[in-house]
Amino acid sequence: CFLCHRYLQPPGTWVQCTLESRELLALCLKKIKASLSRVRLIDAGFIWTEPHSKRLKLKLTVQKEVMNGAVLQQVFVVEYIVQSQMCEDCHRIEAKDFWKAVVQVRQKTQHKKTFYYLEQLILKHRLHQNTLRIKEIHDGLDFYYSSKQQAQKMVDFLQCTVPSRAKSSQRLISHDIHSNVYNYKSTFSVEIVPICKDNVVCLSPKLAQSLGNMSQICVCIRVTSTIHLIDPSTLQIAEIDGNTYWRHPFHSLFHPKQLEEFIIMDINRVQEKKKGAGAGAKSNKHTLAEAWVQKTSELNTDHQYFCSTHLGHILNPGDLVLGFVLFDLANCNLNDEFANKMNPHNIPDVVLIKKSYDRTKRQRRRNWKLKELERDREGPDTDDER
């Protein structure tokens, strides 16, 4: 096949063989019309040919016993001509619209960090190889498949990898009443939870209580098959799977463009606080600290903020850090039902998210680039979408 470079193994199997490989040697030996059962094959190997010459040459050594126990040995060369054609899978890919199932993956967030993580996992496990086409649209990706089984395999992988929920439907395309054969097109809709790494979230009181009486204001430190949350005031951690999230949904209070830069004026590490009743596990990777911070845009003023943070192990006075200001949460309209009902005394002034580094130095050091899925984009990208 001149597109996927596979070889036809009759009657209908296409196998992947590299030049001068054992698989290609076995395929070529089966193609010899003269029967090799009458002689004994001693040795077989390739003779080098130009890769673009469409010629393969095999050097064979055979033996046969003749009269009175004498053994004759002969070396000869067999030449093959490679004929190019197109396999069925490539026909379907070139047809573009020939698909039996589509997986629509969506995440309704402004910055799709979970999607980028998912893209690398798909590339690592090579789940994109069976797709006929990958199409990028506004809220996510569409994966087109030639069979429903391959699409179902992709849905199972997504549900094991990221917190999500899936729905399926099918549409009848044709029906043969004589042979009772139905032809369907299946659609799988997978929605990934709209929570990404470094988001500040406000949990419902019921969910926060069930997670070990942790604070309602939490920070998402990463998203794997579960959502990992940490309480920045107590270092208490919790994991929320997809089913729990859809039963008690919550949303991000801010988006990444609202991050503000602060400078650490003073910081003190805090010793272990006494656990409350029913408290859950605490993080061993983070250190609790109390810090005085000031916005870099307000350095000419005396306005400082006091906050508790889980980043005590990497922050020192003078460091730059990114975070969100929550002190006027009671006065601003966030459209979050849980945050608006909270007691203002339980809301921290500032939540620090991550330390800020000089990106120009890091980009100069980095000499590798992330791989991307080959996909069709609809329409020209605008600056905002990029």
XYZ file of C-alpha atoms in Angstrom:
386
model
C 0.000 0.000 0.000
C 1.602 3.288 -1.072
C -0.003 5.237 1.796
C 0.538 3.118 4.921
C 3.428 1.011 3.438
C 1.921 -2.321 4.504
C 2.184 -5.556 2.513
C -0.744 -7.780 1.511
C -0.706 -11.247 3.014
C -3.352 -13.182 1.055
C -6.256 -13.439 1.164
C -7.055 -10.147 2.929
C -4.562 -9.367 5.711
C -2.255 -6.361 5.570
C 0.918 -6.633 7.666
C 3.497 -4.027 8.653
C 6.969 -5.066 7.428
C 10.138 -3.011 7.334
C 12.736 -3.546 4.611
C 15.035 -6.564 5.169
C 13.013 -7.698 8.204
C 12.190 -11.286 9.184
C 8.473 -10.645 8.542
C 9.149 -9.500 4.965
C 11.461 -12.477 4.389
C 8.726 -14.909 5.475
C 6.205 -13.134 3.228
C 8.530 -13.362 0.224
C 9.313 -17.067 0.759
C 5.569 -17.858 0.702
C 5.303 -16.109 -2.668
C 7.707 -18.491 -4.432
C 5.623 -20.474 -6.934
C 8.009 -23.449 -7.144
C 7.476 -25.684 -4.132
C 10.293 -25.617 -1.585
C 9.084 -28.882 -0.046
C 11.100 -30.950 -2.524
C 14.379 -29.400 -1.411
C 15.787 -28.371 1.934
C 16.172 -24.631 2.487
C 19.480 -23.989 4.232
C 19.822 -20.202 4.172
C 17.895 -17.166 2.996
C 18.778 -13.492 3.094
C 18.296 -10.178 1.353
C 20.622 -8.699 -1.244
C 20.780 -4.903 -0.936
C 18.721 -2.974 -3.447
C 17.926 0.715 -3.766
C 14.955 1.404 -1.409
C 13.026 3.283 -4.145
C 13.702 0.745 -6.902
C 10.536 -1.335 -6.201
C 12.774 -4.442 -6.330
C 13.510 -7.026 -3.632
C 16.215 -9.666 -4.114
C 16.547 -12.850 -2.049
C 19.611 -15.078 -1.963
C 18.525 -18.677 -1.253
C 20.687 -21.722 -0.487
C 19.007 -25.122 -1.006
C 20.158 -28.751 -0.702
C 18.844 -32.023 -2.077
C 20.013 -35.608 -1.675
C 20.650 -37.401 -4.971
C 21.766 -40.983 -5.734
C 24.003 -42.924 -3.365
C 23.653 -40.357 -0.529
C 25.350 -37.558 -2.423
C 24.066 -34.082 -1.508
C 23.900 -31.251 -4.032
C 23.817 -27.625 -2.901
C 22.864 -24.621 -5.007
C 22.732 -20.874 -4.412
C 20.352 -18.773 -6.531
C 18.742 -15.330 -6.488
C 15.001 -14.610 -6.631
C 13.902 -11.134 -7.691
C 10.540 -9.642 -6.660
C 8.761 -6.619 -8.104
C 6.783 -4.546 -5.569
C 3.403 -3.448 -6.944
C 1.690 -0.507 -5.221
C -2.017 -0.364 -4.512
C -4.294 1.036 -1.798
C -5.552 -1.006 1.157
C -9.151 -0.845 2.394
C -8.282 1.195 5.492
C -6.554 3.876 3.421
C -9.509 3.924 1.019
C -11.745 4.791 3.960
C -9.392 7.470 5.218
C -9.217 9.083 1.788
C -13.001 8.973 1.452
C -13.183 11.328 4.507
C -16.893 10.781 5.192
C -16.838 6.991 5.390
C -17.223 6.444 9.109
C -19.378 4.216 11.309
C -18.782 5.812 14.720
C -17.691 9.166 16.111
C -16.453 10.046 19.611
C -17.154 13.682 20.520
C -14.883 14.767 23.385
C -15.791 18.080 25.027
C -14.538 20.203 27.928
C -16.398 23.442 28.621
C -13.575 25.558 30.001
C -11.611 28.555 28.769
C -8.195 26.950 29.230
C -8.185 23.226 28.441
C -5.192 22.033 30.474
C -6.800 18.615 30.966
C -7.183 18.312 27.188
C -3.450 18.902 26.638
C -2.624 16.218 29.215
C -5.108 13.865 27.529
C -3.591 14.532 24.099
C -0.166 13.360 25.291
C -1.683 10.171 26.771
C -3.463 9.420 23.468
C -0.163 9.852 21.597
C 1.708 7.714 24.151
C -0.745 4.790 23.885
C -1.193 5.297 20.081
C -4.975 5.378 20.279
C -5.114 7.823 17.366
C -3.779 5.277 14.842
C -7.160 3.658 14.132
C -8.953 6.944 13.520
C -10.135 7.847 10.038
C -10.026 11.523 10.879
C -9.637 13.866 13.867
C -11.520 17.149 13.674
C -10.974 20.080 16.026
C -13.977 22.232 16.887
C -14.630 25.005 19.400
C -15.153 22.939 22.583
C -13.065 19.861 21.837
C -12.230 17.105 19.343
C -14.174 14.631 17.192
C -12.615 11.199 16.537
C -14.038 9.290 13.533
C -13.786 5.478 13.364
C -14.633 2.776 10.839
C -16.191 0.476 13.462
C -18.188 0.896 16.651
C -15.803 -1.383 18.603
C -12.844 0.963 18.043
C -14.924 3.951 19.191
C -16.055 2.057 22.316
C -12.416 1.263 23.094
C -11.604 4.982 22.923
C -14.530 5.857 25.234
C -13.390 3.244 27.785
C -9.863 4.693 27.694
C -11.164 8.236 28.284
C -13.301 7.166 31.242
C -10.311 5.410 32.844
C -7.969 8.358 32.245
C -9.914 11.530 33.105
C -13.079 12.189 35.157
C -15.847 12.243 32.558
C -19.306 11.024 31.652
C -20.410 9.461 28.379
C -23.648 9.144 26.417
C -24.266 7.171 23.240
C -26.812 7.234 20.434
C -27.167 5.662 17.001
C -28.859 6.538 13.739
C -30.191 4.047 11.191
C -28.603 4.566 7.771
C -29.948 1.596 5.783
C -31.824 -1.668 6.297
C -31.894 -4.767 4.088
C -35.252 -6.477 4.710
C -34.174 -9.676 2.907
C -31.028 -10.419 4.938
C -32.185 -8.478 8.044
C -28.966 -6.407 8.068
C -29.051 -2.982 9.718
C -26.468 -0.274 9.046
C -26.055 2.221 11.899
C -23.887 5.256 12.587
C -23.037 5.562 16.295
C -22.240 8.737 18.208
C -20.512 8.779 21.614
C -20.507 12.044 23.576
C -17.834 12.309 26.296
C -17.855 15.354 28.584
C -14.733 15.982 30.646
C -15.199 17.740 33.985
C -14.667 21.529 33.576
C -12.002 21.658 36.307
C -8.319 22.063 35.403
C -5.061 22.231 37.306
C -4.532 25.470 39.346
C -8.257 26.276 39.488
C -9.753 27.717 42.690
C -13.073 25.991 43.411
C -15.841 26.370 45.966
C -17.328 23.055 47.127
C -20.856 22.577 48.355
C -21.122 22.337 52.183
C -22.344 18.732 51.927
C -19.412 17.657 49.720
C -16.836 19.489 51.862
C -18.177 17.745 54.972
C -18.063 14.319 53.313
C -14.408 14.888 52.338
C -13.319 15.233 55.980
C -14.675 18.654 56.993
C -12.272 20.481 54.706
C -12.710 24.131 53.751
C -15.091 24.943 50.892
C -12.412 27.051 49.139
C -9.863 24.615 47.657
C -7.183 24.536 44.969
C -7.020 21.840 42.272
C -3.393 20.662 42.217
C -3.804 18.159 39.356
C -6.342 16.167 37.359
C -5.705 12.494 36.608
C -8.452 9.859 36.718
C -9.683 11.876 39.733
C -9.664 15.552 40.717
C -6.988 16.204 43.380
C -7.882 19.066 45.738
C -5.908 20.670 48.556
C -7.097 23.009 51.299
C -4.446 25.804 51.368
C -5.195 26.637 55.023
C -4.800 23.117 56.482
C -2.976 21.059 53.756
C -5.869 18.590 53.804
C -6.163 16.732 50.488
C -9.044 14.920 48.815
C -9.730 13.071 45.580
C -13.031 13.387 43.715
C -13.904 10.906 40.967
C -16.195 11.591 38.028
C -19.332 10.083 39.589
C -18.976 12.173 42.767
C -18.391 15.320 40.728
C -21.541 14.915 38.625
C -23.584 14.267 41.786
C -22.201 17.416 43.495
C -21.002 19.670 40.636
C -18.887 22.757 41.314
C -17.156 25.278 39.064
C -13.941 27.259 38.913
C -14.232 30.697 40.554
C -11.603 32.319 38.299
C -10.017 31.639 34.929
C -6.213 31.697 34.354
C -6.224 35.170 32.742
C -7.320 36.612 36.103
C -4.112 35.466 37.846
C -2.307 38.364 39.524
C 1.366 38.608 40.450
C 2.343 39.086 44.082
C 5.666 39.519 45.852
C 6.380 37.740 49.154
C 7.145 40.348 51.819
C 7.418 37.931 54.744
C 6.731 34.227 55.239
C 6.674 31.924 58.275
C 6.413 28.134 58.196
C 3.642 26.850 60.451
C 3.973 23.788 62.622
C 1.448 20.971 62.338
C -2.030 22.116 63.211
C -4.196 19.902 65.349
C -6.587 17.843 63.255
C -10.273 18.532 63.622
C -12.895 15.842 64.138
C -13.230 13.587 61.106
C -10.401 15.314 59.219
C -8.966 13.519 56.199
C -5.397 12.910 55.027
C -2.806 15.693 54.754
C -0.273 16.288 52.013
C 3.350 15.381 52.731
C 4.641 17.173 49.611
C 3.537 20.632 50.722
C 4.440 22.840 53.684
C 1.933 25.078 55.434
C 3.009 28.705 55.785
C 1.600 32.128 56.620
C 2.682 34.957 54.345
C 2.371 38.704 53.880
C 2.124 39.479 50.166
C 1.761 42.600 48.067
C 0.651 43.042 44.461
C 3.518 43.963 42.134
C 1.207 46.580 40.603
C 0.778 48.208 44.053
C 4.399 48.371 45.211
C 4.193 52.144 45.676
C 1.427 51.673 48.285
C 1.344 50.093 51.751
C -1.526 47.726 50.897
C -0.551 44.161 51.914
C -2.501 40.916 52.231
C -2.178 38.161 54.818
C -2.855 34.577 53.746
C -2.166 30.918 54.466
C -0.544 28.945 51.667
C 0.424 25.357 50.857
C 3.586 26.507 48.983
C 5.760 27.070 52.057
C 8.397 24.603 50.800
C 9.312 26.698 47.703
C 8.559 30.304 48.704
C 11.013 32.737 50.266
C 10.841 36.512 50.926
C 11.251 38.399 47.637
C 9.868 35.592 45.425
C 7.185 36.278 42.864
C 4.014 34.204 43.084
C 0.746 34.050 41.142
C -2.631 34.002 42.866
C -6.171 35.306 43.085
C -7.613 38.028 45.332
C -10.707 36.766 47.160
C -11.089 39.441 49.839
C -13.975 41.162 48.016
C -15.696 37.886 47.205
C -18.754 38.958 49.208
C -19.071 42.228 47.237
C -18.546 40.927 43.702
C -20.981 38.821 41.700
C -19.386 35.454 40.894
C -22.567 33.622 39.921
C -21.498 30.770 42.212
C -24.275 29.655 44.548
C -21.946 28.141 47.168
C -19.494 31.078 47.325
C -22.281 33.643 47.710
C -23.734 31.762 50.701
C -20.415 31.417 52.565
C -19.627 33.349 55.731
C -17.236 36.221 54.711
C -15.040 35.452 57.751
C -14.284 31.979 56.332
C -13.101 33.377 52.996
C -9.318 33.987 52.706
C -8.104 37.341 51.379
C -5.743 35.794 48.826
C -5.212 32.273 47.460
C -1.691 31.648 46.122
C -1.534 29.187 43.240
C 2.049 28.787 41.991
C 5.487 30.344 42.077
C 6.348 32.617 39.148
C 9.570 31.970 37.208
C 11.368 33.868 34.454
C 9.946 32.159 31.352
C 12.639 33.465 28.967
C 15.368 31.516 30.793
C 13.294 28.331 30.833
C 12.451 28.561 27.123
C 16.107 29.075 26.280
C 17.015 25.869 28.143
C 14.231 23.803 26.572
C 15.259 22.170 23.291
C 12.325 19.777 22.860
C 8.806 20.270 21.630
C 5.580 18.473 22.545
C 4.006 16.297 19.873
C 0.518 17.142 18.643
C -2.314 15.133 17.112
C -2.751 15.654 13.380
C -6.230 17.092 13.085
C -8.484 19.165 10.841
C -9.223 22.629 12.138
C -12.432 24.344 11.179
C -11.948 27.858 9.855
C -9.027 30.231 10.502
C -7.907 30.641 14.102
C -8.487 33.965 15.764
C -6.024 35.409 18.255
C -8.363 34.671 21.161
C -8.784 30.999 20.204
C -5.016 30.569 19.845
